[in-house]
mmCIF file of C-alpha atoms in Angstrom:
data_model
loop_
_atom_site.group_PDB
_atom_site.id
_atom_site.type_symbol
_atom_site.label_atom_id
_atom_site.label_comp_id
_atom_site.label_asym_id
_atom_site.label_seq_id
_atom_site.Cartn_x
_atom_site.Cartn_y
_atom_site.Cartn_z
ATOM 1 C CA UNK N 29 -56.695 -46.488 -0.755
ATOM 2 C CA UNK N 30 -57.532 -42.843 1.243
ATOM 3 C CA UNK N 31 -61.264 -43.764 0.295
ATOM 4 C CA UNK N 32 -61.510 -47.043 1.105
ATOM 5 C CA UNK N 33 -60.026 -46.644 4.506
ATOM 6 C CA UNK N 34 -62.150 -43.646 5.297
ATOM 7 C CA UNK N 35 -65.367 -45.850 5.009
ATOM 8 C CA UNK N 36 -64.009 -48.410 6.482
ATOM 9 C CA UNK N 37 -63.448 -45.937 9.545
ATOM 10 C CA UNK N 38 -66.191 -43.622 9.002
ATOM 11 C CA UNK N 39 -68.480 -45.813 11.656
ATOM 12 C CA UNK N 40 -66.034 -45.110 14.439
ATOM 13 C CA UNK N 41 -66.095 -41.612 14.157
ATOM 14 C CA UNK N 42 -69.800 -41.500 14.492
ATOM 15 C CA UNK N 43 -70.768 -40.660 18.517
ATOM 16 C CA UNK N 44 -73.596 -44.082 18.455
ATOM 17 C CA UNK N 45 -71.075 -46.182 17.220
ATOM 18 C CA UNK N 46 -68.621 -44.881 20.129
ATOM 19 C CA UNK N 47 -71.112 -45.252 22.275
ATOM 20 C CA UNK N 48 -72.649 -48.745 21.275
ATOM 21 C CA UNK N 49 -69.285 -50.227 21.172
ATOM 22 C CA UNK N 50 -68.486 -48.499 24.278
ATOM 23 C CA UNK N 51 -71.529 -50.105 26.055
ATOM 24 C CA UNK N 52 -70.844 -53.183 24.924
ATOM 25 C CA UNK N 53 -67.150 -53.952 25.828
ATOM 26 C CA UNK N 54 -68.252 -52.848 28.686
ATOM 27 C CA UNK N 55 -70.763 -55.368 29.153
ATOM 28 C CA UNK N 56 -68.395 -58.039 28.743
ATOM 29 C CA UNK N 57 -65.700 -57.079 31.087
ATOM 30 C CA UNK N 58 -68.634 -56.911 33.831
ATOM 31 C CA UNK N 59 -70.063 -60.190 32.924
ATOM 32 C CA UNK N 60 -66.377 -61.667 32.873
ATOM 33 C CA UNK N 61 -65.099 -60.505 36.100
ATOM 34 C CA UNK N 62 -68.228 -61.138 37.938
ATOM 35 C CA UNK N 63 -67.985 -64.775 36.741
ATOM 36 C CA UNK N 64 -64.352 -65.504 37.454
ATOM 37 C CA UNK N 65 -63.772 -63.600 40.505
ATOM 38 C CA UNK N 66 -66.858 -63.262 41.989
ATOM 39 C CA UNK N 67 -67.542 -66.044 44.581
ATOM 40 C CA UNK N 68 -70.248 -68.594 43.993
ATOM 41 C CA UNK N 69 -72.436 -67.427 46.652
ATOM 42 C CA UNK N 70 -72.053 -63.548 46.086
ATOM 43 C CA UNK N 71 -75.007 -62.220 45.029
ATOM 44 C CA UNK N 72 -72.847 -60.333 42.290
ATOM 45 C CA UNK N 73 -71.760 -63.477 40.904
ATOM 46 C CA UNK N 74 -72.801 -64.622 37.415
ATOM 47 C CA UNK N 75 -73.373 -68.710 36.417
ATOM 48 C CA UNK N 76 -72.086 -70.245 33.624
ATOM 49 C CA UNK N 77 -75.758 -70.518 32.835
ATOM 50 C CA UNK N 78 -76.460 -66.821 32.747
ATOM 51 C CA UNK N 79 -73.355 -66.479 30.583
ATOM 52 C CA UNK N 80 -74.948 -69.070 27.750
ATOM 53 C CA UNK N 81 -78.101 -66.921 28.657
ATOM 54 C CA UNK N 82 -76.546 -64.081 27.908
ATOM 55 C CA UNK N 83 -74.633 -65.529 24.963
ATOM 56 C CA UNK N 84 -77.949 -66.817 23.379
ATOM 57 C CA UNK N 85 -78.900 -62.747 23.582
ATOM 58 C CA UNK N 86 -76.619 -61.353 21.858
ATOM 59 C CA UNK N 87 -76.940 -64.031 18.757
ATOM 60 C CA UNK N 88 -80.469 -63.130 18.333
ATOM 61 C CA UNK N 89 -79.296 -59.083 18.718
ATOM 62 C CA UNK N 90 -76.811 -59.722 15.432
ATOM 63 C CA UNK N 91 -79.326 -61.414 13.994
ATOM 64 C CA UNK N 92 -81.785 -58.700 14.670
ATOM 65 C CA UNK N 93 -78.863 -56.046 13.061
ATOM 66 C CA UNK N 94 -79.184 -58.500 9.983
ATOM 67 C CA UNK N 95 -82.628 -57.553 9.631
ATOM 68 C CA UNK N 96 -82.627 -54.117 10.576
ATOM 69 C CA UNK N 97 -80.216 -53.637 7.735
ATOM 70 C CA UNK N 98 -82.339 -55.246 5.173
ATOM 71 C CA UNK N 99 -85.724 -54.074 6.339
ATOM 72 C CA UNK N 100 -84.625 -50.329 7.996
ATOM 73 C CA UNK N 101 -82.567 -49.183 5.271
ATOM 74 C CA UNK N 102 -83.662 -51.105 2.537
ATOM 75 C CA UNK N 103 -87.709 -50.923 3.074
ATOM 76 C CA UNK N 104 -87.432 -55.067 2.457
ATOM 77 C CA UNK N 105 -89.144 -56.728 5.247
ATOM 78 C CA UNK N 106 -87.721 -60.259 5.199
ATOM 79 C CA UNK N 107 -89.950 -62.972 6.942
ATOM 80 C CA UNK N 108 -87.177 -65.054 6.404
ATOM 81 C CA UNK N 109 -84.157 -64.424 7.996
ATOM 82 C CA UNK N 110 -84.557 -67.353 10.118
ATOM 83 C CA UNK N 111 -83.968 -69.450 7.196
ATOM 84 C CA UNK N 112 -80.420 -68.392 6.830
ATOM 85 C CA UNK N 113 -80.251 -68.428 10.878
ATOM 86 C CA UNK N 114 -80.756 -71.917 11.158
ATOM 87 C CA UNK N 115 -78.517 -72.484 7.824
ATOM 88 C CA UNK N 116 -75.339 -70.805 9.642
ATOM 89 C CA UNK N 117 -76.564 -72.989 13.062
ATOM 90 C CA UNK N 118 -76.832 -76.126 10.657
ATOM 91 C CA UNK N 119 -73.416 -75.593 8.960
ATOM 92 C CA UNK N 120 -71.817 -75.195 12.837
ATOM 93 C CA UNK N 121 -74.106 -78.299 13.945
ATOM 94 C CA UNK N 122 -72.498 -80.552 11.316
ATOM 95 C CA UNK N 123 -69.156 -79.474 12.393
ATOM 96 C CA UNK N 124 -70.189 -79.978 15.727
ATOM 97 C CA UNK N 125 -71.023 -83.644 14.900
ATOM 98 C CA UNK N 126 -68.165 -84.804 12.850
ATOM 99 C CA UNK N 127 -66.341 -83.540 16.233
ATOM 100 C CA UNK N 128 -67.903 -86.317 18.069
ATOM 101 C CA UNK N 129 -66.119 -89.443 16.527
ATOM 102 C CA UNK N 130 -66.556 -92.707 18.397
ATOM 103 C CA UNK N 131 -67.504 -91.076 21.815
ATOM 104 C CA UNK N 132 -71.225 -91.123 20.409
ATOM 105 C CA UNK N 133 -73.423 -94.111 21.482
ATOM 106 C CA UNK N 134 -73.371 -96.183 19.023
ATOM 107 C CA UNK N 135 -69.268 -95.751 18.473
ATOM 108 C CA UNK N 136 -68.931 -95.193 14.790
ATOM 109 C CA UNK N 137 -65.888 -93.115 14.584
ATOM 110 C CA UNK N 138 -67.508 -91.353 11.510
ATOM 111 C CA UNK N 139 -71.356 -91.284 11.054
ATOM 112 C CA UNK N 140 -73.655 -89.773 13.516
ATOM 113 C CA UNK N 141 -75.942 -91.379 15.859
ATOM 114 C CA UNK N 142 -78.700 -90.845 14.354
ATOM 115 C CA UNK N 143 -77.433 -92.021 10.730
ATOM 116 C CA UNK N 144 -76.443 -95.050 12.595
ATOM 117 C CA UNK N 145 -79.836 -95.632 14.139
ATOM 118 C CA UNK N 146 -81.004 -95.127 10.440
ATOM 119 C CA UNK N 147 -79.045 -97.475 9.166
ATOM 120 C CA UNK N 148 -76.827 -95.443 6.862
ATOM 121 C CA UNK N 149 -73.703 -97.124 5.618
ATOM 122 C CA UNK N 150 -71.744 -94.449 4.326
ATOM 123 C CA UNK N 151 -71.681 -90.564 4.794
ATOM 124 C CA UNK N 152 -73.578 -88.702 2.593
ATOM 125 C CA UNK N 153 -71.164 -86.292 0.070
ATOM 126 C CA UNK N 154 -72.473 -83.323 1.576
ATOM 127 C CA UNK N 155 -70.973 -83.870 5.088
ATOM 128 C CA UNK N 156 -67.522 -84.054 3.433
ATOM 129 C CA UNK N 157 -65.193 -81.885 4.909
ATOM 130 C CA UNK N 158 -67.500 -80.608 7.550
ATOM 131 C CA UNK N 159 -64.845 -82.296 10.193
ATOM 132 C CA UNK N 160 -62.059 -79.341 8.963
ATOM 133 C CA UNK N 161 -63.125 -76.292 11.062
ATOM 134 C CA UNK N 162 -62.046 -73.850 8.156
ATOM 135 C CA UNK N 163 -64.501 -75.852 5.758
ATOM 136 C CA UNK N 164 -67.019 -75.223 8.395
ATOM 137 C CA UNK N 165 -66.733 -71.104 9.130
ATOM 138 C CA UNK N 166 -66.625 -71.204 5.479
ATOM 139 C CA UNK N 167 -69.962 -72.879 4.853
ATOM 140 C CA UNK N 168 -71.395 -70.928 7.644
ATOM 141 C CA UNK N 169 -70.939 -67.775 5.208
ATOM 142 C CA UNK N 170 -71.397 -69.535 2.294
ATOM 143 C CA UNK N 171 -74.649 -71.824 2.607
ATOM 144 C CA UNK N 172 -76.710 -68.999 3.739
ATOM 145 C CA UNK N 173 -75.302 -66.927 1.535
ATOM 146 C CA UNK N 174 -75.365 -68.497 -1.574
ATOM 147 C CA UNK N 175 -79.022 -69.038 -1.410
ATOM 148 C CA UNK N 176 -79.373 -65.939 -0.403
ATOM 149 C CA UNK N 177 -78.171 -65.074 -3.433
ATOM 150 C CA UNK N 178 -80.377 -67.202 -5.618
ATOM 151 C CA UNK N 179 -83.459 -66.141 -4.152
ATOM 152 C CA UNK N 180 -82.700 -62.415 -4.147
ATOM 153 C CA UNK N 181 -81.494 -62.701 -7.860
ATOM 154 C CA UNK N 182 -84.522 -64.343 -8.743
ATOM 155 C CA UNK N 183 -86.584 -61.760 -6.647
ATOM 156 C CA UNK N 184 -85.234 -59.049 -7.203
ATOM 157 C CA UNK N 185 -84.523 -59.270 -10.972
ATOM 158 C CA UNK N 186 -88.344 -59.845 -11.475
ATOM 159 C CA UNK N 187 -89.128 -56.643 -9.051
ATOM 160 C CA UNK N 188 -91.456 -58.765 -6.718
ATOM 161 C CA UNK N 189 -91.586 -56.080 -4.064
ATOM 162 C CA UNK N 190 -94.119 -55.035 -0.664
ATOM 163 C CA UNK N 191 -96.087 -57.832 0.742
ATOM 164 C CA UNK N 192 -95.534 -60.236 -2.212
ATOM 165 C CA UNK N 193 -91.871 -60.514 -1.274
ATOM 166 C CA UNK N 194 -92.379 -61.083 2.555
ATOM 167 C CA UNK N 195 -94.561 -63.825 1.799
ATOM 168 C CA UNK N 196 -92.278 -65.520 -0.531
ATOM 169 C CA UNK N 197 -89.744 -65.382 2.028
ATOM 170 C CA UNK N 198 -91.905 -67.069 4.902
ATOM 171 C CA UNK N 199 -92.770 -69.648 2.281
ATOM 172 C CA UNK N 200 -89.403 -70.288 2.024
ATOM 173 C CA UNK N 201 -87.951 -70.785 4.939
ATOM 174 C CA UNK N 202 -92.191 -73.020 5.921
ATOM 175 C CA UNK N 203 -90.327 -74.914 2.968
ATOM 176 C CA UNK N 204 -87.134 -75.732 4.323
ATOM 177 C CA UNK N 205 -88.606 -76.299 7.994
ATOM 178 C CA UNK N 206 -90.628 -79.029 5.965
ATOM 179 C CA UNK N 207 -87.267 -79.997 4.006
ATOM 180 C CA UNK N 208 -85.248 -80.674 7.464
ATOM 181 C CA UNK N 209 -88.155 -82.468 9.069
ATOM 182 C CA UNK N 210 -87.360 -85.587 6.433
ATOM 183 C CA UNK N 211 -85.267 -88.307 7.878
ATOM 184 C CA UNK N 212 -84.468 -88.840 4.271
ATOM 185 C CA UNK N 213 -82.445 -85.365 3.929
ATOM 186 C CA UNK N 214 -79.633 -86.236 6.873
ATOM 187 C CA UNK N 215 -79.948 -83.529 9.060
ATOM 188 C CA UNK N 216 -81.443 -85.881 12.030
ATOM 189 C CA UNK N 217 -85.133 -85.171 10.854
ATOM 190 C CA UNK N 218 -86.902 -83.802 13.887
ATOM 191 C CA UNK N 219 -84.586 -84.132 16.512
ATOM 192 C CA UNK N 220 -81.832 -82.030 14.592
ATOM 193 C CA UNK N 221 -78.780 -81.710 15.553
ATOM 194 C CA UNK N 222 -77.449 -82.412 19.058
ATOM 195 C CA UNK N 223 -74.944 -84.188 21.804
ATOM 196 C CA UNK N 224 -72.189 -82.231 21.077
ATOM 197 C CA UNK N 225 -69.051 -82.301 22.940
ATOM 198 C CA UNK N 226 -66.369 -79.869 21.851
ATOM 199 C CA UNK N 227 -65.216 -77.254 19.718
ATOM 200 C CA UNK N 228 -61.453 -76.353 18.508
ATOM 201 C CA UNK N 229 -60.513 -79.069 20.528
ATOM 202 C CA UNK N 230 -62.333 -77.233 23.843
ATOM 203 C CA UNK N 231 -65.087 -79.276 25.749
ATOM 204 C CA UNK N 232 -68.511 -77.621 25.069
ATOM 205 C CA UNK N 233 -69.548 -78.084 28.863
ATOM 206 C CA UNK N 234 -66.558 -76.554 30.538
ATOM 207 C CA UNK N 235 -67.476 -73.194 32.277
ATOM 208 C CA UNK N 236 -64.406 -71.549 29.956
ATOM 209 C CA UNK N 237 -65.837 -72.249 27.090
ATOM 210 C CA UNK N 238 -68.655 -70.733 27.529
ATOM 211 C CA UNK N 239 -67.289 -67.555 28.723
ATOM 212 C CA UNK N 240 -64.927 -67.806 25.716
ATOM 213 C CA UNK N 241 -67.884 -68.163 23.587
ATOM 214 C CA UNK N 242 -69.842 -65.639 25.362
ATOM 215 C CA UNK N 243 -67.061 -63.055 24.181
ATOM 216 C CA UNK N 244 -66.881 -64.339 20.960
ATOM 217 C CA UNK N 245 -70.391 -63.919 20.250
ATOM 218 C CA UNK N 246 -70.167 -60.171 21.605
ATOM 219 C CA UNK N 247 -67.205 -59.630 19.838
ATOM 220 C CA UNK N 248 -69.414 -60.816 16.681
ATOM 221 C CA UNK N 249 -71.937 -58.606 16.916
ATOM 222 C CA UNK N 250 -69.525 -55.382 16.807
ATOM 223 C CA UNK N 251 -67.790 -56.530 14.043
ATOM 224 C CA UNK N 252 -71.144 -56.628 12.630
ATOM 225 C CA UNK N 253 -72.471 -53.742 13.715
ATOM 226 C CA UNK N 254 -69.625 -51.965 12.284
ATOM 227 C CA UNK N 255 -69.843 -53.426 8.824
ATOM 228 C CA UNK N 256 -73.505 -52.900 9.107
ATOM 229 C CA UNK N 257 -72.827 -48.915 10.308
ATOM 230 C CA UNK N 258 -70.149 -48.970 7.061
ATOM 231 C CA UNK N 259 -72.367 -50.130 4.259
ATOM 232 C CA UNK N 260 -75.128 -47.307 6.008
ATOM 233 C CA UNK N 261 -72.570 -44.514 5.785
ATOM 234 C CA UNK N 262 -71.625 -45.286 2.696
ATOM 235 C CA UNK N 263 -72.870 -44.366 -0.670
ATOM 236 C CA UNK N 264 -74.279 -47.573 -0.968
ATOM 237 C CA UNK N 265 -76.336 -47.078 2.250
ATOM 238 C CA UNK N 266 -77.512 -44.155 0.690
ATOM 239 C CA UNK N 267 -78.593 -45.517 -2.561
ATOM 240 C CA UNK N 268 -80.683 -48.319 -0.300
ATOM 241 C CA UNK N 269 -82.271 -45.298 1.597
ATOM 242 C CA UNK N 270 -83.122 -44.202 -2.085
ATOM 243 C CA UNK N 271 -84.144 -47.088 -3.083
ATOM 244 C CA UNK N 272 -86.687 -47.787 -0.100
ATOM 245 C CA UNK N 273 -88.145 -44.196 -0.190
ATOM 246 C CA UNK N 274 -88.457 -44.012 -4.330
ATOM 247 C CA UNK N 275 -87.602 -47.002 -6.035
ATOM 248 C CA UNK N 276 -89.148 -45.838 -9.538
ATOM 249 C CA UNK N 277 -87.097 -42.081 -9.100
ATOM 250 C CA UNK N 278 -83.618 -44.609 -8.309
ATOM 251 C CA UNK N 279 -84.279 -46.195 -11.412
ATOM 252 C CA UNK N 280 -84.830 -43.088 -13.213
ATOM 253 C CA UNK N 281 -81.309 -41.719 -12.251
ATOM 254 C CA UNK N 282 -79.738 -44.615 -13.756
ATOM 255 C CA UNK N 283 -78.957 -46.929 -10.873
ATOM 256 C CA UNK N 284 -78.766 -50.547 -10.891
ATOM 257 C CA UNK N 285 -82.227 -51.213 -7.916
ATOM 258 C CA UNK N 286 -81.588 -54.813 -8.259
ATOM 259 C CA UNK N 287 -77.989 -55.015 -7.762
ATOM 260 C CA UNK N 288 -77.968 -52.709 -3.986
ATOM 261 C CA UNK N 289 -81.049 -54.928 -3.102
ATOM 262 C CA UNK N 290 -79.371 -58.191 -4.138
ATOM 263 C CA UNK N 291 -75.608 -57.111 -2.203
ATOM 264 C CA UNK N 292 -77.122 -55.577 1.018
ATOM 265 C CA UNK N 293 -79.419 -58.816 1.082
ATOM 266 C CA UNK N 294 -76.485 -61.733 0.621
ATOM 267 C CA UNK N 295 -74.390 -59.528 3.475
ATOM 268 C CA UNK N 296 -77.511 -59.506 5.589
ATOM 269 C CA UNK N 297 -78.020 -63.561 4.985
ATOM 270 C CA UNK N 298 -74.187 -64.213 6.070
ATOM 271 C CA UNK N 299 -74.445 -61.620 9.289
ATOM 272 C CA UNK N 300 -77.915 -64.131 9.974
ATOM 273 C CA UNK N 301 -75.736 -66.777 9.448
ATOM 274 C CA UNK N 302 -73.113 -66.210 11.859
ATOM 275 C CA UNK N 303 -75.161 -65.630 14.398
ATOM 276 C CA UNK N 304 -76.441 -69.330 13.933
ATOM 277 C CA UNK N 305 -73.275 -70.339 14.338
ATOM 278 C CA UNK N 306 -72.795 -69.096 17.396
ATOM 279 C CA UNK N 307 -76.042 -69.933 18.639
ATOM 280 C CA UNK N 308 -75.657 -73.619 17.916
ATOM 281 C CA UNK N 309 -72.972 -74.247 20.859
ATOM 282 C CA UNK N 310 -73.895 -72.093 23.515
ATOM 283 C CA UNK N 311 -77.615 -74.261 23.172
ATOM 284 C CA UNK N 312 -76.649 -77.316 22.172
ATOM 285 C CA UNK N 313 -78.920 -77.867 19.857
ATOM 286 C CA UNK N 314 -80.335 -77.187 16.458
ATOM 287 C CA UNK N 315 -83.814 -78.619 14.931
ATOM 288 C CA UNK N 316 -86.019 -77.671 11.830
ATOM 289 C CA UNK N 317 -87.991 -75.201 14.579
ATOM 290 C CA UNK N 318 -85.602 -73.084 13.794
ATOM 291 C CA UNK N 319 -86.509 -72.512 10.599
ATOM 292 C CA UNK N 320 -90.215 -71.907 11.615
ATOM 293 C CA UNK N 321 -92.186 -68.539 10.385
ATOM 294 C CA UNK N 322 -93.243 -68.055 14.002
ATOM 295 C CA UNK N 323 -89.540 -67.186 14.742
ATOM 296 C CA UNK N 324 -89.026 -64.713 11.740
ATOM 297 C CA UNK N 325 -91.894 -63.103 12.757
ATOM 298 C CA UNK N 326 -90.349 -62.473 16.094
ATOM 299 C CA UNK N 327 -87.456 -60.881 14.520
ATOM 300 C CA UNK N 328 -89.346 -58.165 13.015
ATOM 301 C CA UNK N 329 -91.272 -58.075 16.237
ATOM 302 C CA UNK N 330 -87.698 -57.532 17.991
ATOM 303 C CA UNK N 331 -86.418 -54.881 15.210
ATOM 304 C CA UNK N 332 -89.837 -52.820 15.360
ATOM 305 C CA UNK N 333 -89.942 -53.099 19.271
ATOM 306 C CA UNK N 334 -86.472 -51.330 18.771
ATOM 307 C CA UNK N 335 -86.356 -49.026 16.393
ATOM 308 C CA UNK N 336 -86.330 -49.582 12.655
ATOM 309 C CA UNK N 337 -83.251 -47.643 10.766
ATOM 310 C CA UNK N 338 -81.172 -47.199 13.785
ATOM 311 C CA UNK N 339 -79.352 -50.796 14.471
ATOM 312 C CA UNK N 340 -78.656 -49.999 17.863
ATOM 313 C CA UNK N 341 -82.555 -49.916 18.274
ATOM 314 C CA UNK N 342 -82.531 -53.537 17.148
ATOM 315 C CA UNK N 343 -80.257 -54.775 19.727
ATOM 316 C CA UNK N 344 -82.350 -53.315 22.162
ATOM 317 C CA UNK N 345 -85.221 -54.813 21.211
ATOM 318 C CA UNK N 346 -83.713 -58.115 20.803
ATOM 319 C CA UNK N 347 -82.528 -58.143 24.375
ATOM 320 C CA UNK N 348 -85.898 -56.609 25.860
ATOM 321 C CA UNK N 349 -87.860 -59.111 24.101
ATOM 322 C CA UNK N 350 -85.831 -62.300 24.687
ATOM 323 C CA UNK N 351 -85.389 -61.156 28.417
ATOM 324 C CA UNK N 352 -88.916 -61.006 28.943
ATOM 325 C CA UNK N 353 -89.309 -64.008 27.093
ATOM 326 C CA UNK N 354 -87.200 -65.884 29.415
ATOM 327 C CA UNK N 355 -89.093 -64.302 32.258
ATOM 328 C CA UNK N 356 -92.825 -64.812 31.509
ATOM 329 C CA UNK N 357 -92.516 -67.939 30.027
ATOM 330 C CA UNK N 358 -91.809 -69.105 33.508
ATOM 331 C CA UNK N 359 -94.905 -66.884 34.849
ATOM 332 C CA UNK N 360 -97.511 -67.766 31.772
ATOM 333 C CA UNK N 361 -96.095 -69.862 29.414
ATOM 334 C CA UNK N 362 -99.450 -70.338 27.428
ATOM 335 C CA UNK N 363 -100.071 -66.531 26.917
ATOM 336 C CA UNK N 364 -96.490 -65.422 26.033
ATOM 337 C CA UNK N 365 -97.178 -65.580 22.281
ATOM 338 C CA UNK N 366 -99.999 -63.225 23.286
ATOM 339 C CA UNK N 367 -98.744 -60.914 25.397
ATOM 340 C CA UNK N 368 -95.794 -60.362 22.447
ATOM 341 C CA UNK N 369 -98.329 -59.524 20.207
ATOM 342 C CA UNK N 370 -99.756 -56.805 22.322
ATOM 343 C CA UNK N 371 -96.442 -55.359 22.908
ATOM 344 C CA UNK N 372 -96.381 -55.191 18.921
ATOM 345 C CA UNK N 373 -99.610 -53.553 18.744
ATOM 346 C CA UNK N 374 -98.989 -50.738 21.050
ATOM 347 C CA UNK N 375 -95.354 -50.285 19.673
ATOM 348 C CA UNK N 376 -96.984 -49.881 16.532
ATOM 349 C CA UNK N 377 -99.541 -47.551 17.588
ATOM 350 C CA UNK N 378 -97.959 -45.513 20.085
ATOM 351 C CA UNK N 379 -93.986 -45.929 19.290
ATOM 352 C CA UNK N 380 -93.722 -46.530 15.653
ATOM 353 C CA UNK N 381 -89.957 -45.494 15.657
ATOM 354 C CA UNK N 382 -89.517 -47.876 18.844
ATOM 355 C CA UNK N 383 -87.654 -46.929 21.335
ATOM 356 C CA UNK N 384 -84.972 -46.004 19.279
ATOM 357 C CA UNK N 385 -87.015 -43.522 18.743
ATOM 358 C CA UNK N 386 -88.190 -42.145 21.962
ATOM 359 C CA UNK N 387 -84.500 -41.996 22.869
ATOM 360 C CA UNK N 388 -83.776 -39.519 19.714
ATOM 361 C CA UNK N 389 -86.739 -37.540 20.613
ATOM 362 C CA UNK N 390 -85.577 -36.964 23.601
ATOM 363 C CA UNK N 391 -81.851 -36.040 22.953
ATOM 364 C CA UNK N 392 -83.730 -33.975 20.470
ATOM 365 C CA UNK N 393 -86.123 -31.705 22.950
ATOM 366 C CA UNK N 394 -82.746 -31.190 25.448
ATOM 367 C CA UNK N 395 -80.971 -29.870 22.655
ATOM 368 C CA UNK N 396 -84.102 -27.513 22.006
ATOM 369 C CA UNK N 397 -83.176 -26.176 25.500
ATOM 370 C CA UNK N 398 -82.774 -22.444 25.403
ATOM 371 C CA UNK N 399 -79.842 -23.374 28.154
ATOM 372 C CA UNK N 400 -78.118 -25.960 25.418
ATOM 373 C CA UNK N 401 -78.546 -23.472 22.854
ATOM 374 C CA UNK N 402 -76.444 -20.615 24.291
ATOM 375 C CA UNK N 403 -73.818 -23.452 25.472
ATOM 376 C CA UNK N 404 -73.750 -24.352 21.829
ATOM 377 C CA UNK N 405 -73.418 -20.589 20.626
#
């Protein structure tokens, strides 16, 4: 029992961890009081739409820690994490519309709109139970999980490693985009997954829920980042480590590759997952584009921009990238794609630990100090 609650704690003990954590409560007190007791025309006051905003931001920075973990500590760079992104988002969406009932515009106090405007007569088995919010969460885990699972079994046991394995993960999730496109599947084809008006019995468009969900999403991404921190601390973590430096000399010792690969992977598919879920209702919305390669590349993108290995550096980049995002799309909308691959190109040339990076180099050459090193003596 000693054990198990000593790496269960061992994250909080660490001075980032204090510090992330520290930053980011933080963060959400600000963002709270500024909204509720700030007045509207204070310059200090923050919208209900800069709270989604912000909301939105922090989904893609646990998603970005579900990478990190996969592709910093396990040397498995996943071009499919969106998959199990838009899997969680899915699972919520569904929820989401069974919530509905007869205020939809057609009336039918059980099938959808758009199964209605298909002329479905019956709901399709694998919407049962999706209007029990415990069913839901639960599918939100397991859905992305499970097939995380499958793949990664089937992957892994066969030792399909490098390049080979990204690009049977982006033709996975181009697979499923073209899966959820289809009409015939009943996930509302190309318009996805929309309309929604409450959640737990809250309305979606009500300024408190959105703070509400604000903090749940950043309350999310500790509780991630402290599993994630847990598993790296651990001697799991440092079997992945192993594992990503010398995969051959891990096998040679007598440890199970396959097996750390396939467990880190299915808890980085749920962590992806979750953040879907609490992406779908602060946007409203969730469509096959979610599922598109273009956006797990941009993960990656986010993660290297950051700082590979680090997980902090990942939610860093994640909030740099989707801030500027928001900003120049306004500015050049046509040239954003190519102004983020520049940024990736000189990251990779002149920051290839990110910025994550720069930041440790830095602590690094003030502890060098000849002034730091007497204080320390």
């Amino acid at each position: 029992m000693a054990t198990s609650q000593t790496w269960l704690l061992r994250p909080f003990q660490e001075r980032s961890t204090q510090l992330f954590l520290g930053v980011l409560f933080a963060a959400l007190a600000l963002v709270t009081f500024l909204h509720l007791f700030m007045p509207e025309d204070s310059a200090l006051h923050v919208s209900a739409y800069t709270v989604t905003l912000l909301g939105k931001y922090l989904c893609y920075a646990l998603l970005a820690v579900a990478v990190d973990l996969v592709w910093g500590y396990l040397g498995i760079l996943s071009l499919g994490h969106g998959a199990f992104f838009a899997l969680g988002g899915y699972a919520m969406g569904m929820y989401l519309m069974r919530q509905i009932g007869d205020r939809g515009v057609y009336g039918d106090p059980v099938l959808p709109d758009f199964m209605v405007f298909l002329n479905w007569q019956e709901l399709p088995w694998y919407w049962q139970g999706f209007d029990m919010a415990w069913f839901a969460f639960i599918m939100v885990l397991l859905a992305p999980g499970l097939l995380a699972l499958v793949f990664g079994f089937l992957a892994f046991r066969s030792r399909v490693t490098g390049v080979y394995l990204s690009i049977i993960t982006q033709a996975l999730t181009f697979a499923l985009m073209l899966a959820f496109f289809r009409n015939e599947m009943g996930f509302g084809g190309n318009n996805g997954l929309t309309d929604f008006k409450d959640i737990l019995g809250f309305d979606l468009r009500s300024d408190a829920t959105r703070l509400g969900l604000f903090l749940a999403t950043g309350i999310a991404l500790a509780v991630g980042y402290v599993v994630c921190r847990a598993i790296v601390t651990s001697k799991l973590g440092r079997v992945s480590v192993a594992c990503r430096d010398a995969e051959a000399r891990t096998r040679f010792l007598g440890y199970r590759v396959e097996r750390v690969q396939l467990f880190v992977f299915v808890v980085s598919a749920m962590l992806a997952g979750v953040a879907g879920a609490l992406y779908v209702p602060q946007v409203g919305i969730i469509n096959p584009s979610e599922f598109s390669p273009l956006f797990s590349i941009e993960i990656v993108v986010w993660v290297a921009l950051g700082g590979r290995a680090t997980l902090y550096g990942a939610v860093i980049g994640a909030l740099l990238v989707n801030y500027a995002k928001t900003v120049f799309t306004g500015i050049m909308p046509d040239a954003w794609l190519f102004a983020l691959g520049a940024l990736f190109v000189l990251v990779t040339v002149f920051l290839p630990k990110g910025i994550a990076g720069l930041l440790q180099k830095r602590r690094h050459k003030d502890d060098d100090q000849p002034g730091a090193q007497e204080a320390t003596a």
